[in-house]
Every structure is written in C-alpha cells, then in structure tokens.
Amino acid sequence: MAERSRTRPIPDPQAPRSAAQPRPFEPFRRTLEKARQPVLTTHVNADGDGAGSEVALALYLARLGVNAAIVNPTPFPETYAFILGDLAAWSSRDEEGRKALERADLFVALDTSEPSRLGDVYAAMRDRPVAVLDHHPATPESIGDPAVRDPLACATGELVYDLILSAGERPTPREAEALYVAIATDTGSFRFANTSDRTHEICAELLRAGVDPQAMYRRLYGQVTEGRLDLLRRALAGLEQDPEWPLSWITLRREDFHASNAASADLEGIVEYARRLRGIEIAVLFRELPDRSTKVSLRSNGDADVAAIAREHGGGGHQKAAGVHIRGPLDAASAAVLASARRALHLKGLGPLKAGDLEE
Ligand SMILES: [Mn+2]
C-alpha cells in the first residue's frame, strides 16, 4: 500500500538539503551491528518497496561487515530480480531459506510489521528479536523492537536511505538503484499523494549516485507480458461503475487468471484503471482466489477513508490505499464491501452523484 494523505511542515530554506529527518535510528543501528546472521524480510508478495528496501539494506549491511540473508514468505518478484546482482534471495519454502531462518539471530521486517503479512517467516520469528523499518502506521498487532516507523515517509526505502545518511554515509550505486526501485514504485512513479519535496530530493541524490531513470523505467515498466495485457483486457471488460455513487470496481474471476496465463504480479496497478475514471472517489478491485475466497484492494481519490472500509471486513491499510482478504465467495464479498464503500462515501458527504456531475 503506497498512498496516504500527508501534511509536511514548510521546509526551512536554510536547512541542509536532503538532510536525514530526526528519527530514532540509533537503537535500530546498534541492533543491526550486533547481529551476525540476520534475516531481512518483507510482506507476502513483495512489492518494489519491500524488495528494494531489503536489497539496499543487505548491501549496506555487507559494507558494515554484517552478512544478511534475504528470506521472504513468498518468492522474490521476478520484476525486481535485477537489483539483486550477486545477492541471493530465498523464500521460506526453499531449503536455503529454511536454513537461514533457523540460524537467524535477528529478523528485520521491512515495509510491514503485521504478523498476518509475514506468512511462514512469522512462525520462524518466535522467541527471537525482530527489528522493524516501516512506513505503515502501527496497529495493535504490530511487532518489532526496536522499530522505526514513519507514516510520513513515502516508502520504506526512504527510511533505509535515512539510516545510511544517519551514519554520515552515502548510498553506493547499487544501493541507490535498489532505493530508487523502492521509492519510484511506492510513489507510483512520483504521482501519488505520498510524493513529497523530500522524495524528489532523495531521488536527486540517487541519480547523483548513478541511477539512470530511463534505464530504470525500462526495467520497471517496459517489460509487459502478454499475460499482463490479456489480464488487463479482461479487467477493463469487467470494469463497473455505480449508477449513483462515485464508486467503480473491477472484478477478476479465477477463469480470468487461468485463461490469461497471468501471474499475481500482473495485477499490480490494475485497480488504478478504476480509480482513474472521471468523478470516482473510491475504486475497488475484487479478485477471486483459487480457494474461492476474495482479495479486495481499495483506493480513495480524496477524503473517503478506505482503510476504515477494509477494517470493517478484517483488513487494513492507509486512508487512500487499503486491502482485505475475505473468506467468502466473490459475489457476497463484493456486495458487502460495496455497501461499506457507499456508507463511507455518504459519511464524507460524497455523492450520490447528481445527474450531470460527470458531464462537462
Ligand atoms: Mn511501502
């Protein structure tokens, strides 16, 4: 989840550019430096921020003489494998991954601190220290001590960048590339509300460290597969708009996945098509999973709080980007979530649309 609304203090023009924000990195750094065989991990279905943050941190730790293993609850995403270079990344199901989990003397969770988002890796964490670096707000279930959490950071990558800066260091070219992946993907290529002046200042530093934005764009977005395009075609065919409320949704059934030969990663960004429809305040993507449960992604364009909608059904997230996994069949799940969404819109005085609202 990438978006949230934010307010930032007006920057002091005398302040040094790109100075690290005062964040309590010291306990976190001391814990890392003491570790001998730490495991870095992120949430299930790692996104660019989770993957980029753990790669940047692994590279930085190597500079400090700490040999960290990357072990995620699900396989490291293909799209971002290019930032690994000579680093290995395992899933908790791999033999090597299991061994690394067994011998870990510290876990570092990046971009999440929710047990439910850590899959099998959470089971391995029991009785061992877990440090957290995350830009999601803490919930009652959040783990991690020490934890550096800053919901104002545009990405967890921003926190890894600041960790490096807080030691008076600069990112190396490879660290910069991984951090750029984290920040560029989590800000929707610098378009989402979490994009700040500081986001661009950090990326300016990353470009100075050697990142080539054109090459990165090709790597990140110029690799569309036929499966992804076919899934997109099906998603657009299934795009619906509420006749009264500023609400749109896309439904993808199991058959859509089978027929298109698409992977889970191909879903990334598809909800944005519903969100971009003119006049829409809330967009939703419903995806039927193989076990006939339903995954729901919610996006808000304005004041409506989609995290509250997700929480009503047992999920969570940010005000503008949230999600929930519902153990019920697609049609019931979508009816329930859409009803909550209409209530959330009503609460904010958004809609129902008056005739003509969508016309110029
Ligand atoms: Mn993130």
XYZ file of N, CA and C in Angstrom, residues 45 231 250-254 256-258 262-268 270 284-297 324-326 328-331 333-334:
123
model
N 4.098 -11.507 -1.137
C 4.038 -10.848 -2.447
C 4.760 -9.500 -2.403
N -4.763 -9.955 -19.073
C -5.464 -9.762 -17.802
C -6.070 -8.358 -17.750
N -13.551 -3.283 -10.320
C -13.142 -4.279 -11.313
C -13.229 -5.642 -10.642
N -13.757 -6.604 -11.354
C -13.857 -7.953 -10.805
C -13.052 -8.906 -11.677
N -12.163 -9.661 -11.055
C -11.407 -10.680 -11.794
C -11.686 -12.032 -11.179
N -12.204 -12.934 -11.997
C -12.533 -14.269 -11.516
C -11.386 -15.230 -11.793
N -11.478 -16.407 -11.193
C -10.411 -17.405 -11.370
C -10.182 -17.703 -12.849
N -10.402 -15.769 -15.297
C -9.632 -14.713 -15.956
C -8.138 -14.987 -15.821
N -7.757 -15.492 -14.631
C -6.339 -15.790 -14.420
C -5.908 -16.972 -15.247
N -6.723 -18.036 -15.204
C -6.356 -19.237 -15.951
C -6.251 -18.927 -17.438
N -1.833 -15.232 -16.538
C -1.205 -14.121 -15.831
C -0.749 -14.567 -14.446
N 0.226 -13.846 -13.897
C 0.698 -14.117 -12.542
C 0.122 -13.055 -11.606
N 0.232 -13.332 -10.310
C -0.264 -12.372 -9.315
C 0.323 -10.983 -9.520
N 1.622 -10.961 -9.851
C 2.302 -9.676 -10.009
C 1.683 -8.856 -11.136
N 1.019 -9.548 -12.068
C 0.402 -8.835 -13.190
C -0.791 -7.986 -12.768
N -1.232 -8.189 -11.522
C -2.357 -7.398 -11.009
C -1.951 -5.998 -10.613
N -0.640 -5.803 -10.402
C -0.186 -4.535 -9.851
C -0.658 -3.376 -10.721
N -3.635 -2.514 -11.549
C -4.878 -2.659 -12.312
C -6.020 -1.861 -11.673
N -12.319 -0.068 -6.431
C -12.102 -1.351 -5.772
C -11.744 -2.406 -6.812
N -10.816 -3.277 -6.440
C -10.517 -4.448 -7.263
C -10.876 -5.690 -6.459
N -11.752 -6.526 -7.013
C -12.102 -7.800 -6.385
C -11.431 -8.914 -7.163
N -10.708 -9.738 -6.459
C -10.052 -10.853 -7.126
C -10.436 -12.167 -6.444
N -10.961 -13.070 -7.236
C -11.321 -14.394 -6.709
C -10.065 -15.261 -6.658
N -9.744 -15.796 -5.480
C -8.541 -16.628 -5.323
C -8.869 -18.089 -5.622
N -7.827 -18.912 -5.826
C -8.070 -20.323 -6.165
C -8.972 -21.046 -5.157
N -8.901 -20.663 -3.859
C -9.757 -21.337 -2.866
C -11.146 -20.691 -2.776
N -11.463 -19.852 -3.728
C -12.758 -19.160 -3.829
C -12.969 -18.125 -2.736
N -11.896 -17.750 -2.037
C -12.005 -16.581 -1.170
C -11.740 -15.350 -2.046
N -11.832 -14.160 -1.454
C -11.793 -12.943 -2.259
C -10.773 -11.951 -1.710
N -9.913 -11.494 -2.585
C -8.961 -10.443 -2.199
C -9.483 -9.112 -2.710
N -9.458 -8.121 -1.839
C -10.038 -6.823 -2.177
C -8.988 -5.731 -2.019
N -8.778 -4.942 -3.076
C -7.899 -3.768 -2.985
C -8.764 -2.531 -3.120
N -8.124 -6.063 1.921
C -8.664 -7.061 2.850
C -8.847 -8.379 2.095
N -8.637 -9.459 2.828
C -8.853 -10.797 2.276
C -10.105 -11.339 2.945
N -11.135 -11.628 2.164
C -12.409 -12.074 2.722
C -12.609 -13.554 2.408
N -14.996 -15.311 2.006
C -16.284 -15.676 1.417
C -16.208 -15.628 -0.084
N -17.254 -16.145 -0.742
C -17.270 -16.134 -2.204
C -17.353 -14.705 -2.744
N -16.903 -14.580 -3.962
C -16.744 -13.279 -4.604
C -18.001 -12.409 -4.550
N -19.149 -12.969 -4.934
C -20.335 -12.118 -5.077
C -20.783 -11.542 -3.738
N -18.825 -11.176 -1.058
C -17.779 -10.266 -0.585
C -17.911 -8.923 -1.279
N -18.152 -8.932 -2.592
C -18.188 -7.659 -3.290
C -19.438 -6.876 -2.899
